[in-house]
Short mmCIF file of C-alpha atoms and ligand atoms in Angstrom, two decimals:
data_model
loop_
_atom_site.label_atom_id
_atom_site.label_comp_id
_atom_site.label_asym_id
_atom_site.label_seq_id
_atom_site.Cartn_x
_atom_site.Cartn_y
_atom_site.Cartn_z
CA UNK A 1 -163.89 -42.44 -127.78
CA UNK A 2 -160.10 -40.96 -127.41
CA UNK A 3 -159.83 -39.70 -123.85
CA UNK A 4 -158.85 -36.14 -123.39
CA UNK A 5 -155.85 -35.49 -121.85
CA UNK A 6 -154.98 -32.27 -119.53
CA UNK A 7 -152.06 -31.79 -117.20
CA UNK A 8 -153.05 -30.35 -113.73
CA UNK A 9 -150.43 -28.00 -113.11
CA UNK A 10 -150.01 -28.13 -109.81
CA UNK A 11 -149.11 -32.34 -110.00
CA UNK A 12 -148.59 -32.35 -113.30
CA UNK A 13 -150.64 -35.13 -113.79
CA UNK A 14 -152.96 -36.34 -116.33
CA UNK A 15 -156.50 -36.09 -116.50
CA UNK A 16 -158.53 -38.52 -118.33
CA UNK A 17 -161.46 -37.42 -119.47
CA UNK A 18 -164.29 -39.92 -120.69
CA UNK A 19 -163.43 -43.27 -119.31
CA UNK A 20 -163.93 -44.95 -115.86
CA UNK A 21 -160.66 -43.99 -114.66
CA UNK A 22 -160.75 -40.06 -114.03
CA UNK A 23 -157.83 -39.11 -112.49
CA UNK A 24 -158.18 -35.02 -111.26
CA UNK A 25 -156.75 -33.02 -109.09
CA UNK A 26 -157.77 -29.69 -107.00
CA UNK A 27 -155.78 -26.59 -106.61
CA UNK A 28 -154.53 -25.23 -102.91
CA UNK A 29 -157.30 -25.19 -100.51
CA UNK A 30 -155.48 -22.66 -98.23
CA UNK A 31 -157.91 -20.15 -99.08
CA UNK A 32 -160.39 -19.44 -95.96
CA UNK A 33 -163.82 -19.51 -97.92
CA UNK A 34 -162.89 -22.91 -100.20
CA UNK A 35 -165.77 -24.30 -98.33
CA UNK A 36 -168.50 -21.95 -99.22
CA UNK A 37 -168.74 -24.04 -102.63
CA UNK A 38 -170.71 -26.51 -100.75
CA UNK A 39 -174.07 -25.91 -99.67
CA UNK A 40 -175.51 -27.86 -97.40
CA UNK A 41 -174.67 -29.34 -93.31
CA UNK A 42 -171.02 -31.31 -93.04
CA UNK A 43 -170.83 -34.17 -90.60
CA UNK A 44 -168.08 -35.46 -89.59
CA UNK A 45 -167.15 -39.07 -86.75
CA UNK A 46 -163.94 -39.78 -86.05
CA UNK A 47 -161.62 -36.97 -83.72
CA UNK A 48 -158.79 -38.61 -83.55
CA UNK A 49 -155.31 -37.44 -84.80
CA UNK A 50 -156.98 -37.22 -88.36
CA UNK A 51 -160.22 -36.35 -87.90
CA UNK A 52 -159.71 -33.27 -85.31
CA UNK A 53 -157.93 -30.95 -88.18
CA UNK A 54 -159.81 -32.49 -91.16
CA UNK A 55 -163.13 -31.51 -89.22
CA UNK A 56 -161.66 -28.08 -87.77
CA UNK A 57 -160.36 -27.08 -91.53
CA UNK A 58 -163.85 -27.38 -92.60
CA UNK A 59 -165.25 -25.33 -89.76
CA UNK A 60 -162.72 -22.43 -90.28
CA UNK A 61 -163.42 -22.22 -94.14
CA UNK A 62 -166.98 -21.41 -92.45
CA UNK A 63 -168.89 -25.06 -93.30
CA UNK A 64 -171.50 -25.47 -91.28
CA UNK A 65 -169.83 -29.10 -89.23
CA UNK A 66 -171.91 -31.11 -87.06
CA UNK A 67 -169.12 -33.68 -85.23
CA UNK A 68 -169.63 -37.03 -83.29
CA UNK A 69 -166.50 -39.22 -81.55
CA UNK A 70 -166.74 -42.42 -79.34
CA UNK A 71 -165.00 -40.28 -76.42
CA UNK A 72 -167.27 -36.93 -76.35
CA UNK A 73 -164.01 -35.19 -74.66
CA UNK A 74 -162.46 -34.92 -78.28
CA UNK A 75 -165.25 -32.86 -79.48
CA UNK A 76 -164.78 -30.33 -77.11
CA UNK A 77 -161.82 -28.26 -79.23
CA UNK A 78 -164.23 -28.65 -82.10
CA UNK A 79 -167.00 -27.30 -80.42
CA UNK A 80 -164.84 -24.18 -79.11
CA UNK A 81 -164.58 -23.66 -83.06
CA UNK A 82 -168.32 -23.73 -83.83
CA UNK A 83 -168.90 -27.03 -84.91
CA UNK A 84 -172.27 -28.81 -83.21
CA UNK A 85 -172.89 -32.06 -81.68
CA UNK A 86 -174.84 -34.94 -81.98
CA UNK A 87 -175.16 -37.85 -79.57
CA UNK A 88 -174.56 -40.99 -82.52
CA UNK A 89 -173.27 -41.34 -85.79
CA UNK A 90 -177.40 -41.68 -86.70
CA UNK A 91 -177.73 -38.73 -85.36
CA UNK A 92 -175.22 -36.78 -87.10
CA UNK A 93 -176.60 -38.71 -90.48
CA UNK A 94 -179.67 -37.67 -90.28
CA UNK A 95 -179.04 -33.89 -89.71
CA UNK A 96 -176.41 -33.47 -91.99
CA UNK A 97 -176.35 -33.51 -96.11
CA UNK A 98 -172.91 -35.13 -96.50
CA UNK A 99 -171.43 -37.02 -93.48
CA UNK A 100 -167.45 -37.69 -93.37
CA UNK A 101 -166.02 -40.84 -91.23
CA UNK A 102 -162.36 -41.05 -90.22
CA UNK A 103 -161.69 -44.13 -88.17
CA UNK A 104 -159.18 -46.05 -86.66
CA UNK A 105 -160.11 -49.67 -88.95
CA UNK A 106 -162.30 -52.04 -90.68
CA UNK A 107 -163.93 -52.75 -87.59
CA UNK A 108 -164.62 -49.73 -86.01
CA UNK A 109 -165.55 -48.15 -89.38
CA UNK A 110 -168.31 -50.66 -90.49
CA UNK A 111 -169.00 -50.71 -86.82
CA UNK A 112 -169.85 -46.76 -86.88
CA UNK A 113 -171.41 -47.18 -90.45
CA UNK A 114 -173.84 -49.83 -89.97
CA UNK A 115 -173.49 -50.94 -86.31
CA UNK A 116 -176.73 -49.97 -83.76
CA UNK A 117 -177.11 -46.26 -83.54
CA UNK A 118 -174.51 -45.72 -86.92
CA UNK A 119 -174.70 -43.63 -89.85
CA UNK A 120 -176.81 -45.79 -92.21
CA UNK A 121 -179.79 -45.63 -89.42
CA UNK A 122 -179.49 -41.70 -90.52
CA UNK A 123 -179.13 -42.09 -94.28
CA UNK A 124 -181.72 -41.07 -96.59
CA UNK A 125 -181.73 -40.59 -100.62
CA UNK A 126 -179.75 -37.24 -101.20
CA UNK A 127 -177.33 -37.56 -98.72
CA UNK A 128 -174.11 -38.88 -98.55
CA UNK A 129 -171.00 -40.88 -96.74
CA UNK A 130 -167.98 -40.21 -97.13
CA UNK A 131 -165.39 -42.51 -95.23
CA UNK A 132 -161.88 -41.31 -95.17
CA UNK A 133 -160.75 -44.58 -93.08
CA UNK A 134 -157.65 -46.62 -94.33
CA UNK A 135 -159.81 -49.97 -94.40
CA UNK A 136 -159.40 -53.07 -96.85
CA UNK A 137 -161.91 -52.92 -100.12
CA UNK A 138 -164.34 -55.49 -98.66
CA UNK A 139 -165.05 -53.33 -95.98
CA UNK A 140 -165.22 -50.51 -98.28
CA UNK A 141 -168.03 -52.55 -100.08
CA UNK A 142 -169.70 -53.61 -96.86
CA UNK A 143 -170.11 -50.04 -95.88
CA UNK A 144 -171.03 -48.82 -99.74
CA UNK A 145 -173.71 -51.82 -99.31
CA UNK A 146 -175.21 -50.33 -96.23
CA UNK A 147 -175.13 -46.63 -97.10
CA UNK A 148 -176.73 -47.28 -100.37
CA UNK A 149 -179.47 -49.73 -99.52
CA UNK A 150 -180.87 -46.48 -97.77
CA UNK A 151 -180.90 -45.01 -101.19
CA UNK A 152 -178.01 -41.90 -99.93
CA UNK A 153 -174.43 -42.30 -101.93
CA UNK A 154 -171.24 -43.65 -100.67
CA UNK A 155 -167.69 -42.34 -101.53
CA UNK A 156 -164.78 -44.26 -100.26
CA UNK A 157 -161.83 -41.35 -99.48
CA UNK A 158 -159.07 -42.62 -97.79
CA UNK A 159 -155.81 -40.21 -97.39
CA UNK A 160 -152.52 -39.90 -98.01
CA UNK A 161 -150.50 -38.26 -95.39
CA UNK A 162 -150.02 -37.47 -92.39
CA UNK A 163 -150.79 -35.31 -88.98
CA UNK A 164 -149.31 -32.00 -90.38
CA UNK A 165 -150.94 -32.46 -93.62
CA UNK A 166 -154.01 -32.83 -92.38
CA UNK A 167 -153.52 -29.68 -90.04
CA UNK A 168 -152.38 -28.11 -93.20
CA UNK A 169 -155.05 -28.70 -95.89
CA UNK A 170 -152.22 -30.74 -97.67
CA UNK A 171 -154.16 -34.42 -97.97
CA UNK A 172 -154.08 -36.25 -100.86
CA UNK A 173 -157.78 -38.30 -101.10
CA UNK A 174 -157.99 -41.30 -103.06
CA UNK A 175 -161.40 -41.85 -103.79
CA UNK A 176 -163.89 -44.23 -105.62
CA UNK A 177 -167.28 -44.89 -105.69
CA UNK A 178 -170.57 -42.58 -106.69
CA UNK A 179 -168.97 -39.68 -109.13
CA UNK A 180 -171.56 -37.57 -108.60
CA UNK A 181 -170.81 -37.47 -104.88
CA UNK A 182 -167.35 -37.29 -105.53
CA UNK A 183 -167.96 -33.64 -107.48
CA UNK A 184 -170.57 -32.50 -104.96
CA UNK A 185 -167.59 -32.55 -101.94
CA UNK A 186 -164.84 -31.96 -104.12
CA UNK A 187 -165.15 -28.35 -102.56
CA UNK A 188 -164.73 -30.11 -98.88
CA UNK A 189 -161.81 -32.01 -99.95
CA UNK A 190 -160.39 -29.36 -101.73
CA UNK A 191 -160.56 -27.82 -97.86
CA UNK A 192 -158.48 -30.70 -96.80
CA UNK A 193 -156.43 -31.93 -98.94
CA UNK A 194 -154.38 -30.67 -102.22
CA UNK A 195 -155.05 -32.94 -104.61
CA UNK A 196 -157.82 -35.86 -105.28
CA UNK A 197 -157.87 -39.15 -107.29
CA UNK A 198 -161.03 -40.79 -108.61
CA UNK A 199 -160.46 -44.07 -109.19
CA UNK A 200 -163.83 -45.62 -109.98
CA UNK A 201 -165.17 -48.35 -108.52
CA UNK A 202 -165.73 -48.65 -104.84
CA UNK A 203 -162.71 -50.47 -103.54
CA UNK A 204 -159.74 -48.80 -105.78
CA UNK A 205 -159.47 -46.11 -103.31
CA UNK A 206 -158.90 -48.59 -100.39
CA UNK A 207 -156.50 -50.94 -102.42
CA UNK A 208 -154.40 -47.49 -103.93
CA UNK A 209 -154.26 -46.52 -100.14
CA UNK A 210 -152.69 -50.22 -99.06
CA UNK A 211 -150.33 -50.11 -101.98
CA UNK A 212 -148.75 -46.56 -101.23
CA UNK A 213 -148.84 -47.57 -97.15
CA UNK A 214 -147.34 -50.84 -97.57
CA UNK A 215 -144.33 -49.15 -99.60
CA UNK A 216 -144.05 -46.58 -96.75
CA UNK A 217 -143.92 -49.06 -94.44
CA UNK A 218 -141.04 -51.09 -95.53
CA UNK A 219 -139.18 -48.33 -96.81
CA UNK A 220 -139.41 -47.11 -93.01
CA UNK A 221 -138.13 -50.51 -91.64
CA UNK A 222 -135.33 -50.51 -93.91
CA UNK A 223 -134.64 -47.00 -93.39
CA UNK A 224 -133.94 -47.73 -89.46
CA UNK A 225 -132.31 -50.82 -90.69
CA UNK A 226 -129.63 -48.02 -92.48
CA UNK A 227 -129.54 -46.21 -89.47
CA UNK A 228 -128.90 -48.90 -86.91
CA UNK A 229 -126.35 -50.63 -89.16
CA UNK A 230 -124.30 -47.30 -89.34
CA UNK A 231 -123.85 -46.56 -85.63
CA UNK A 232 -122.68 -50.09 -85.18
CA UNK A 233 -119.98 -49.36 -87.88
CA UNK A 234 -118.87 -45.70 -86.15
CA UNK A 235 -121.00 -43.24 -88.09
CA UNK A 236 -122.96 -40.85 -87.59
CA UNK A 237 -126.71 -41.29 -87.83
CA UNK A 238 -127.20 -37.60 -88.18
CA UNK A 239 -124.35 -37.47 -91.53
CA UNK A 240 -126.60 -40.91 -92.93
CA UNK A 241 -129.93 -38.88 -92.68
CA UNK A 242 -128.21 -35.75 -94.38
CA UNK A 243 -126.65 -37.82 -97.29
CA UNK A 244 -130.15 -39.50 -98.06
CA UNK A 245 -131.65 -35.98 -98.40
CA UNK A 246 -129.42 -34.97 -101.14
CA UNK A 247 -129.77 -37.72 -102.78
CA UNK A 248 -132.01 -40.22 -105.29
CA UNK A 249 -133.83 -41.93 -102.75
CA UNK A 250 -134.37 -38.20 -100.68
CA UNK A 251 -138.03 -38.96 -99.25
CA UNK A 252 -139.49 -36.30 -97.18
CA UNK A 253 -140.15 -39.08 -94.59
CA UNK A 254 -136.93 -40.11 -93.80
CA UNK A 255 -135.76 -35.85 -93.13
CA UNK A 256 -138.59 -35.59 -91.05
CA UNK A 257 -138.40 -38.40 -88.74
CA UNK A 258 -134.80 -39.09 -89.18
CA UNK A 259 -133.29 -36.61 -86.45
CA UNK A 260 -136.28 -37.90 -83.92
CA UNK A 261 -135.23 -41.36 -84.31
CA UNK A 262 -131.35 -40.63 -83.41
CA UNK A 263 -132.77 -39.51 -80.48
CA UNK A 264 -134.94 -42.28 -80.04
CA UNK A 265 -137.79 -40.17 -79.63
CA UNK A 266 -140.93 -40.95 -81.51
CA UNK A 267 -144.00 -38.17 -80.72
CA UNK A 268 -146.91 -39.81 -82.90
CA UNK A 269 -148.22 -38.84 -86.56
CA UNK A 270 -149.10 -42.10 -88.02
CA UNK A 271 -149.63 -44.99 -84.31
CA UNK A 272 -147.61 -47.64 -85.23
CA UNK A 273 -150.29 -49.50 -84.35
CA UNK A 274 -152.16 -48.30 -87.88
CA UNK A 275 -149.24 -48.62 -89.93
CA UNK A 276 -148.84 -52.25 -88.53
CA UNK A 277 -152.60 -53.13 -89.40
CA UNK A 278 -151.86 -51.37 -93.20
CA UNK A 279 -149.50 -53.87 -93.48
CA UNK A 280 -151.66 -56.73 -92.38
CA UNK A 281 -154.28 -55.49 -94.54
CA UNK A 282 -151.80 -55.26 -97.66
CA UNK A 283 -150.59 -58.62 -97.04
CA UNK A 284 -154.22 -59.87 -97.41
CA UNK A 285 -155.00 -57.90 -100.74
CA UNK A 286 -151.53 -59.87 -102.13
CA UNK A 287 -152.79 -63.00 -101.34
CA UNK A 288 -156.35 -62.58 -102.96
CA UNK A 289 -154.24 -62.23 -106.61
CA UNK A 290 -150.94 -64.68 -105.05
CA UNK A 291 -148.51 -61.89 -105.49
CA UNK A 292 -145.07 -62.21 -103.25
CA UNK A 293 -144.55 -59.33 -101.58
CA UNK A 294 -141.94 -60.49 -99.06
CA UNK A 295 -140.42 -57.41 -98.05
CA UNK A 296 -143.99 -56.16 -96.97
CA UNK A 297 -144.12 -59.80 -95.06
CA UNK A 298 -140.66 -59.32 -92.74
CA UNK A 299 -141.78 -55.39 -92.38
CA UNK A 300 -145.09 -56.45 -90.76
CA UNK A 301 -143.45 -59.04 -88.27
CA UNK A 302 -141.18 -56.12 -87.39
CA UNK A 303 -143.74 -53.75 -86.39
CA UNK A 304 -145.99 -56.92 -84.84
CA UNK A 305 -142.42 -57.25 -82.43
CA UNK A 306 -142.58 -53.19 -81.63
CA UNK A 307 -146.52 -53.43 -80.95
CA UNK A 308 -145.26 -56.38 -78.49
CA UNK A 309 -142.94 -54.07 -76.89
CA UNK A 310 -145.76 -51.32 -75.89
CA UNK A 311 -144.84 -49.24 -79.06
CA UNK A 312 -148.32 -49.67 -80.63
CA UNK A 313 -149.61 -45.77 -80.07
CA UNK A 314 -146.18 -44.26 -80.80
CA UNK A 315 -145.24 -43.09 -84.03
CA UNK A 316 -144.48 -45.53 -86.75
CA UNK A 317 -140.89 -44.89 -86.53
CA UNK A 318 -140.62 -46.38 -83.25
CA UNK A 319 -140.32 -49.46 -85.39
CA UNK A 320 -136.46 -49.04 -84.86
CA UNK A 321 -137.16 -50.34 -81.21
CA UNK A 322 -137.44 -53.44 -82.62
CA UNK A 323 -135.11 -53.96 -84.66
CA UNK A 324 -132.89 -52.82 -81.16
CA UNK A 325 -134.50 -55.53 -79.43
CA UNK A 326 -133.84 -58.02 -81.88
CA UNK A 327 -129.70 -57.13 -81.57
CA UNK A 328 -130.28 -57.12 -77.90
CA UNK A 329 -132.03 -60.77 -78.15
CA UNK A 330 -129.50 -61.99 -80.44
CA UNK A 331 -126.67 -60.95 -78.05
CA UNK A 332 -127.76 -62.62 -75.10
N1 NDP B 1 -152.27 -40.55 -88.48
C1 NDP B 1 -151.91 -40.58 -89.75
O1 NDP B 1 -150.81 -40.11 -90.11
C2 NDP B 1 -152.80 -41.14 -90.80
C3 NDP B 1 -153.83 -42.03 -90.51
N2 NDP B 1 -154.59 -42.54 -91.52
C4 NDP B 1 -155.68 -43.46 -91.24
O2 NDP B 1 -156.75 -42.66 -90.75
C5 NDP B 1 -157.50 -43.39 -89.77
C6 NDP B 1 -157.51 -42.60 -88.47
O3 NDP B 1 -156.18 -42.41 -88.08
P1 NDP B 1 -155.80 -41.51 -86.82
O4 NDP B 1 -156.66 -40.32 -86.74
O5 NDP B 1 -154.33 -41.36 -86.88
O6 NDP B 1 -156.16 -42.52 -85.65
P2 NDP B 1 -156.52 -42.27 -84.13
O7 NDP B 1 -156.20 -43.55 -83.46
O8 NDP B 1 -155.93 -41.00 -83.62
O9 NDP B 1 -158.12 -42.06 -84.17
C7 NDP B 1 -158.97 -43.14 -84.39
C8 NDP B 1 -160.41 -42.68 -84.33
O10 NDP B 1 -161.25 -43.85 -84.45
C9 NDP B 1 -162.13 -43.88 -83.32
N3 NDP B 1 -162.47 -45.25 -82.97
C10 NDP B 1 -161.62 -46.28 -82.78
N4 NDP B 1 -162.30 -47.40 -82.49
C11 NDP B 1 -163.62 -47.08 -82.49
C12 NDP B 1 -164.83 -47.80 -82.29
N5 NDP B 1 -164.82 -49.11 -82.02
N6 NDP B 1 -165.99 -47.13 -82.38
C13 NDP B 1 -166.01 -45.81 -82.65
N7 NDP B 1 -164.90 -45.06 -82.87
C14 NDP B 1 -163.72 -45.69 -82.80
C15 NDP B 1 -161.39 -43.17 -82.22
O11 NDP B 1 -162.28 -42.78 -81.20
P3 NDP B 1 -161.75 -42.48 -79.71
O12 NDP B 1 -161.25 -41.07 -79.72
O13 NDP B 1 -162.94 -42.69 -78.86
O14 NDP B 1 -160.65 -43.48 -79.43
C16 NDP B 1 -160.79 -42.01 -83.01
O15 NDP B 1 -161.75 -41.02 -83.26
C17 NDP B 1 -156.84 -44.76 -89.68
O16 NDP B 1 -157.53 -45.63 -90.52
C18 NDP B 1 -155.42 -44.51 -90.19
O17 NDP B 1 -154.84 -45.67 -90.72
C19 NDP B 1 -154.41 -42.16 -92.83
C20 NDP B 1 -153.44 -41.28 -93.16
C21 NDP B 1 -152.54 -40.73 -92.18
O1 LIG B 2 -151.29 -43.38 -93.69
C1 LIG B 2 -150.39 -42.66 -93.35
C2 LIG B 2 -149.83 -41.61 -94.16
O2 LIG B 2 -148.88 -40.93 -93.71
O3 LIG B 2 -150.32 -41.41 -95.28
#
């Protein structure tokens, strides 16, 4: 059968209608009652930089949100809002129709998905989990495995950018797994985020994810690597970061944290600590199909030296400290 071919024309990307790969995306979600296409209770464990707004833009476009985090304090805010609580990730499961997750990592998301007291204990046929956690796709698969041995549905969903889109509706999700669930909270993610991928299978929304965070991450370390290199020559920083912007290789990453990192000051979006186990995680996924990807390899030992240094919860940028450490070593 030919596949049908529209252009969204926000992204102005295709959509492929009729084949495994269906690639859509969503309009703005800045509109306050995008969430009222989705009937049901919205739970959602994971508060952290991520999770707070995701959760909160669900609650203002009036979703009825029923949140869970490891440290109860982070609920609080969310609570002011109107969410409700519920003492476990079971908990939450079981009262809710569709349950979001947003966690740090593998572990701690398989942990909240199928550890004692986690989701799966709550799932039932005709609900669903949807985990928005940057994990690896075996993890992804391990958590699919649990949710849907309780007969409920499982869409992986990780995310593309950062803390201001997230405060901002402006994700992008990349997700995979049950289609069915996927249409049934496109009106949540259309709340979050302003555009979504389905990819198919469970795991392709985990591997995209790597892929597009192991380019960021390199292109960061070799971004401070620009920087460094021109104040050691008698430039100006500042002038590199405004001749970058007006150029090809203009990224909106490198104008926003550019004139933070002159300063040396690095307030956390993205922990270092994450973008550091991305990497790892990338690095893994290369060797399962022995593809070089040695740029990726020197990045990661880069942030590994800034996570040494006490960097680890600062913002991914702070990666420059190393790479000042490593002069400083070399000096001495
Ligand atoms: N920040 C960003 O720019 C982006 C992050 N991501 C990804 O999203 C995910 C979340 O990121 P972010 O919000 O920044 O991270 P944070 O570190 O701010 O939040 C992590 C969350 O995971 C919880 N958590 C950690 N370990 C455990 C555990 N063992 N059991 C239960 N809960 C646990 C934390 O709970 P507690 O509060 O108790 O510590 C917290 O709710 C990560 O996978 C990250 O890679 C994706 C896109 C952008
Ligand atoms: O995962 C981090 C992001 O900015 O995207």
């Amino acid at each position: 059968m030919a596949a049908a071919f529209l252009l969204c024309p926000r992204l102005a990307l295709p959509l492929r209608r009729g084949s495994r790969l269906l690639v859509s995306c969503s309009a703005s979600s800045s509109d306050a009652d995008a969430g009222v296409g989705f009937q049901g209770r919205v739970g959602f464990l994971g508060l952290g930089i991520m999770g707070a707004p995701m959760a909160s833009n669900l609650i203002k476009a009036g979703c009825d949100v029923t949140v869970w985090n490891r440290t109860k304090s982070k609920c609080d805010p969310l609570l002011s809002l109107g969410a409700k609580f519920e003492s476990s990730p079971a908990r939450v499961a079981s009262s809710c129709d569709v349950t979001f997750a947003m966690l740090a990592d593998p572990e701690s998301a398989a942990e909240v998905a199928c550890g004692a007291n986690g989701a799966a204990e709550g799932m039932a046929p005709g609900k669903g989990y949807v985990d928005v956690s940057t994990v690896d796709d075996l993890t992804s698969k391990l958590i699919g495995k649990h949710i849907t041995s309780t007969g409920a549905s499982f869409l992986e969903a990780p995310v593309s950018g950062s803390k201001k889109p997230a405060e901002d509706g402006l994700l992008i999700f990349l997700t995979a797994g049950d289609e069915s669930l996927y249409k049934r909270v496109a009106p949540l993610l259309d709340v979050m985020g302003k555009s979504r991928f389905y990819l198919g299978d469970v795991g392709n929304g985990a591997t995209m994810k790597l892929v597009v965070n192991m380019v960021m991450g390199s292109m960061m370390v070799s971004f401070a690597e620009g920087l460094l290199l021109s104040e050691k020559v008698g430039l100006d920083p500042n002038t590199v970061v405004e001749v970058i912007s007006q150029g090809a290789i203009n990224a909106p990453m490198f104008s926003l944290k550019g004139p933070s990192m002159v300063k040396a000051a690095y307030p956390t979006a993205f922990p270092l600590k994450h973008q550091q186990k991305d990497l790892r995680l990338a690095l893994a996924l290369a060797e399962t199909v022995s593809q070089p990807i040695p740029t990726a390899a020197a990045a990661n030992e880069l942030y590994k030296v800034a996570k040494s240094l006490g960097l680890a919860d600062q913002d991914f940028s702070a990666v420059i400290e190393a790479l000042k450490a490593k002069v400083q070593g070399s000096q001495q």
